[in-house]
mmCIF file of C-alpha atoms in Angstrom:
data_model
loop_
_atom_site.group_PDB
_atom_site.id
_atom_site.type_symbol
_atom_site.label_atom_id
_atom_site.label_comp_id
_atom_site.label_asym_id
_atom_site.label_seq_id
_atom_site.Cartn_x
_atom_site.Cartn_y
_atom_site.Cartn_z
ATOM 1 C CA UNK A 146 -8.491 4.192 -12.701
ATOM 2 C CA UNK A 147 -5.246 1.591 -13.095
ATOM 3 C CA UNK A 148 -3.217 1.272 -16.077
ATOM 4 C CA UNK A 149 -1.325 -0.799 -17.678
ATOM 5 C CA UNK A 150 1.955 0.221 -20.080
ATOM 6 C CA UNK A 151 3.188 -2.478 -22.021
ATOM 7 C CA UNK A 152 6.728 -1.743 -23.789
ATOM 8 C CA UNK A 153 9.296 -4.015 -25.212
ATOM 9 C CA UNK A 154 7.347 -5.829 -28.896
ATOM 10 C CA UNK A 155 9.412 -5.812 -31.952
ATOM 11 C CA UNK A 156 10.335 -7.430 -35.002
ATOM 12 C CA UNK A 157 12.834 -10.283 -34.306
ATOM 13 C CA UNK A 158 13.579 -13.038 -36.470
ATOM 14 C CA UNK A 159 13.175 -17.155 -35.656
ATOM 15 C CA UNK A 160 15.641 -18.010 -33.128
ATOM 16 C CA UNK A 161 16.206 -14.376 -31.471
ATOM 17 C CA UNK A 162 14.794 -13.184 -28.102
ATOM 18 C CA UNK A 163 12.496 -10.314 -26.566
ATOM 19 C CA UNK A 164 11.549 -9.185 -23.488
ATOM 20 C CA UNK A 165 7.694 -7.736 -22.337
ATOM 21 C CA UNK A 166 7.373 -5.196 -19.757
ATOM 22 C CA UNK A 167 3.905 -3.951 -18.684
ATOM 23 C CA UNK A 168 3.969 -1.883 -15.792
ATOM 24 C CA UNK A 169 0.412 -0.964 -13.347
ATOM 25 C CA UNK A 170 -0.232 2.091 -12.020
ATOM 26 C CA UNK A 171 -2.842 4.359 -10.337
ATOM 27 C CA UNK A 172 -4.664 3.688 -7.177
ATOM 28 C CA UNK A 173 -4.001 -0.130 -6.803
ATOM 29 C CA UNK A 174 -4.716 -1.302 -3.317
ATOM 30 C CA UNK A 175 -3.357 -4.486 -4.630
ATOM 31 C CA UNK A 176 -2.441 -6.836 -7.402
ATOM 32 C CA UNK A 177 -3.181 -10.693 -7.656
ATOM 33 C CA UNK A 178 -2.444 -12.748 -10.802
ATOM 34 C CA UNK A 179 -0.574 -10.316 -14.230
ATOM 35 C CA UNK A 180 -0.395 -12.624 -17.158
ATOM 36 C CA UNK A 181 0.431 -12.776 -20.755
ATOM 37 C CA UNK A 182 -2.180 -12.826 -23.352
ATOM 38 C CA UNK A 183 -1.310 -13.207 -27.645
ATOM 39 C CA UNK A 184 -3.469 -13.166 -30.648
ATOM 40 C CA UNK A 185 -3.007 -13.652 -33.767
ATOM 41 C CA UNK A 186 -5.290 -12.740 -36.791
ATOM 42 C CA UNK A 187 -7.969 -14.745 -37.416
ATOM 43 C CA UNK A 188 -7.316 -16.524 -34.068
ATOM 44 C CA UNK A 189 -8.929 -16.509 -30.528
ATOM 45 C CA UNK A 190 -6.532 -14.660 -27.823
ATOM 46 C CA UNK A 191 -5.350 -17.184 -25.941
ATOM 47 C CA UNK A 192 -3.046 -16.927 -22.579
ATOM 48 C CA UNK A 193 0.541 -17.080 -22.927
ATOM 49 C CA UNK A 194 1.653 -17.506 -19.099
ATOM 50 C CA UNK A 195 0.483 -15.849 -15.898
ATOM 51 C CA UNK A 196 1.622 -14.999 -12.660
ATOM 52 C CA UNK A 197 0.565 -14.836 -9.400
ATOM 53 C CA UNK A 198 1.538 -12.180 -6.427
ATOM 54 C CA UNK A 199 3.195 -15.514 -4.718
ATOM 55 C CA UNK A 200 5.429 -16.176 -7.819
ATOM 56 C CA UNK A 201 3.256 -20.092 -9.104
ATOM 57 C CA UNK A 202 3.178 -19.778 -12.938
ATOM 58 C CA UNK A 203 0.600 -21.204 -15.733
ATOM 59 C CA UNK A 204 2.242 -21.940 -19.219
ATOM 60 C CA UNK A 205 1.098 -22.618 -22.492
ATOM 61 C CA UNK A 206 2.038 -25.736 -23.646
ATOM 62 C CA UNK A 207 3.064 -23.795 -27.045
ATOM 63 C CA UNK A 208 5.635 -21.823 -25.063
ATOM 64 C CA UNK A 209 6.805 -24.286 -22.314
ATOM 65 C CA UNK A 210 11.080 -24.348 -22.141
ATOM 66 C CA UNK A 211 10.713 -21.214 -24.224
ATOM 67 C CA UNK A 212 9.304 -18.679 -22.244
ATOM 68 C CA UNK A 213 9.290 -17.687 -18.534
ATOM 69 C CA UNK A 214 7.371 -14.705 -17.038
ATOM 70 C CA UNK A 215 8.117 -12.968 -13.518
ATOM 71 C CA UNK A 216 7.015 -10.155 -12.081
ATOM 72 C CA UNK A 217 8.225 -7.354 -8.983
ATOM 73 C CA UNK A 218 5.403 -6.772 -7.155
ATOM 74 C CA UNK A 219 7.702 -3.566 -5.726
ATOM 75 C CA UNK A 220 7.587 -1.883 -9.541
ATOM 76 C CA UNK A 221 4.148 -3.046 -9.768
ATOM 77 C CA UNK A 222 5.603 -4.843 -12.568
ATOM 78 C CA UNK A 223 5.111 -8.329 -15.007
ATOM 79 C CA UNK A 224 7.888 -9.751 -17.165
ATOM 80 C CA UNK A 225 7.756 -11.810 -20.268
ATOM 81 C CA UNK A 226 11.470 -12.826 -21.792
ATOM 82 C CA UNK A 227 11.110 -15.046 -24.966
ATOM 83 C CA UNK A 228 13.514 -17.034 -26.649
ATOM 84 C CA UNK A 229 14.042 -19.673 -28.887
ATOM 85 C CA UNK A 230 11.032 -17.673 -30.612
ATOM 86 C CA UNK A 231 9.246 -18.727 -33.750
ATOM 87 C CA UNK A 232 7.146 -17.751 -36.693
ATOM 88 C CA UNK A 233 4.002 -19.173 -34.425
ATOM 89 C CA UNK A 234 5.176 -16.263 -32.048
ATOM 90 C CA UNK A 235 3.999 -14.242 -34.297
ATOM 91 C CA UNK A 236 1.111 -11.992 -32.345
ATOM 92 C CA UNK A 237 0.168 -9.224 -30.935
ATOM 93 C CA UNK A 238 0.751 -9.564 -27.316
ATOM 94 C CA UNK A 239 -2.125 -7.810 -24.183
ATOM 95 C CA UNK A 240 -0.812 -8.087 -20.584
ATOM 96 C CA UNK A 241 -4.237 -8.666 -18.406
ATOM 97 C CA UNK A 242 -3.909 -7.687 -13.986
ATOM 98 C CA UNK A 243 -6.668 -8.027 -11.815
ATOM 99 C CA UNK A 244 -6.864 -7.114 -8.052
ATOM 100 C CA UNK A 245 -8.246 -5.345 -5.912
ATOM 101 C CA UNK A 246 -8.936 -1.384 -5.007
ATOM 102 C CA UNK A 247 -9.905 -0.175 -1.199
ATOM 103 C CA UNK A 248 -10.977 -1.883 0.817
ATOM 104 C CA UNK A 249 -12.016 -4.914 -1.481
ATOM 105 C CA UNK A 250 -13.650 -4.104 -4.862
ATOM 106 C CA UNK A 251 -12.269 -5.639 -8.142
ATOM 107 C CA UNK A 252 -10.686 -4.773 -11.079
ATOM 108 C CA UNK A 253 -9.129 -5.833 -14.778
ATOM 109 C CA UNK A 254 -7.200 -4.701 -16.993
ATOM 110 C CA UNK A 255 -5.967 -5.262 -20.203
ATOM 111 C CA UNK A 256 -2.815 -3.195 -21.773
ATOM 112 C CA UNK A 257 -3.269 -1.855 -25.070
ATOM 113 C CA UNK A 258 -0.941 -4.595 -26.776
ATOM 114 C CA UNK A 259 1.936 -4.767 -28.057
ATOM 115 C CA UNK A 260 3.341 -6.619 -31.368
ATOM 116 C CA UNK A 261 5.979 -9.265 -31.387
ATOM 117 C CA UNK A 262 6.537 -10.244 -35.156
ATOM 118 C CA UNK A 263 9.346 -13.219 -35.882
ATOM 119 C CA UNK A 264 10.310 -13.665 -39.114
ATOM 120 C CA UNK A 265 12.070 -17.159 -41.244
#
C-alpha cells in the first residue's frame, strides 16, 4: 500500500508564505503525476498545481505567479511553495499522486489533508 503524508499547513497573515510537503511511502514501484488540490467549505475540490515525473507543471489560474510546485523524485516527495497568500487561498489542501505497483498495477492516493488559513 502507498501512503501520502502531508505537512506544512497553518495560519498565516495575508501576504505571507507557507510551504507544504507531501511524502509518499510504501510499496512504490513508480510514481507518475503528483499534485495539490484544495477544498474550501461549501466548494468543490479544485486542482491547485500538478507536476509530472519529468517536471512539467500545471497551475490553476488563481495561483499562477504566487505558488510553485516541485518534487524530489529520489525522496518521493512533492512540495508546494505558496507566496503572497490571500484570504481566498484558505482551504484544506490535499496531496494527490498516482503510479504503478510492480509490474504494472495502477494506484491512486490522496493525503489526509492539511489546513491552510490566511487571515486578512
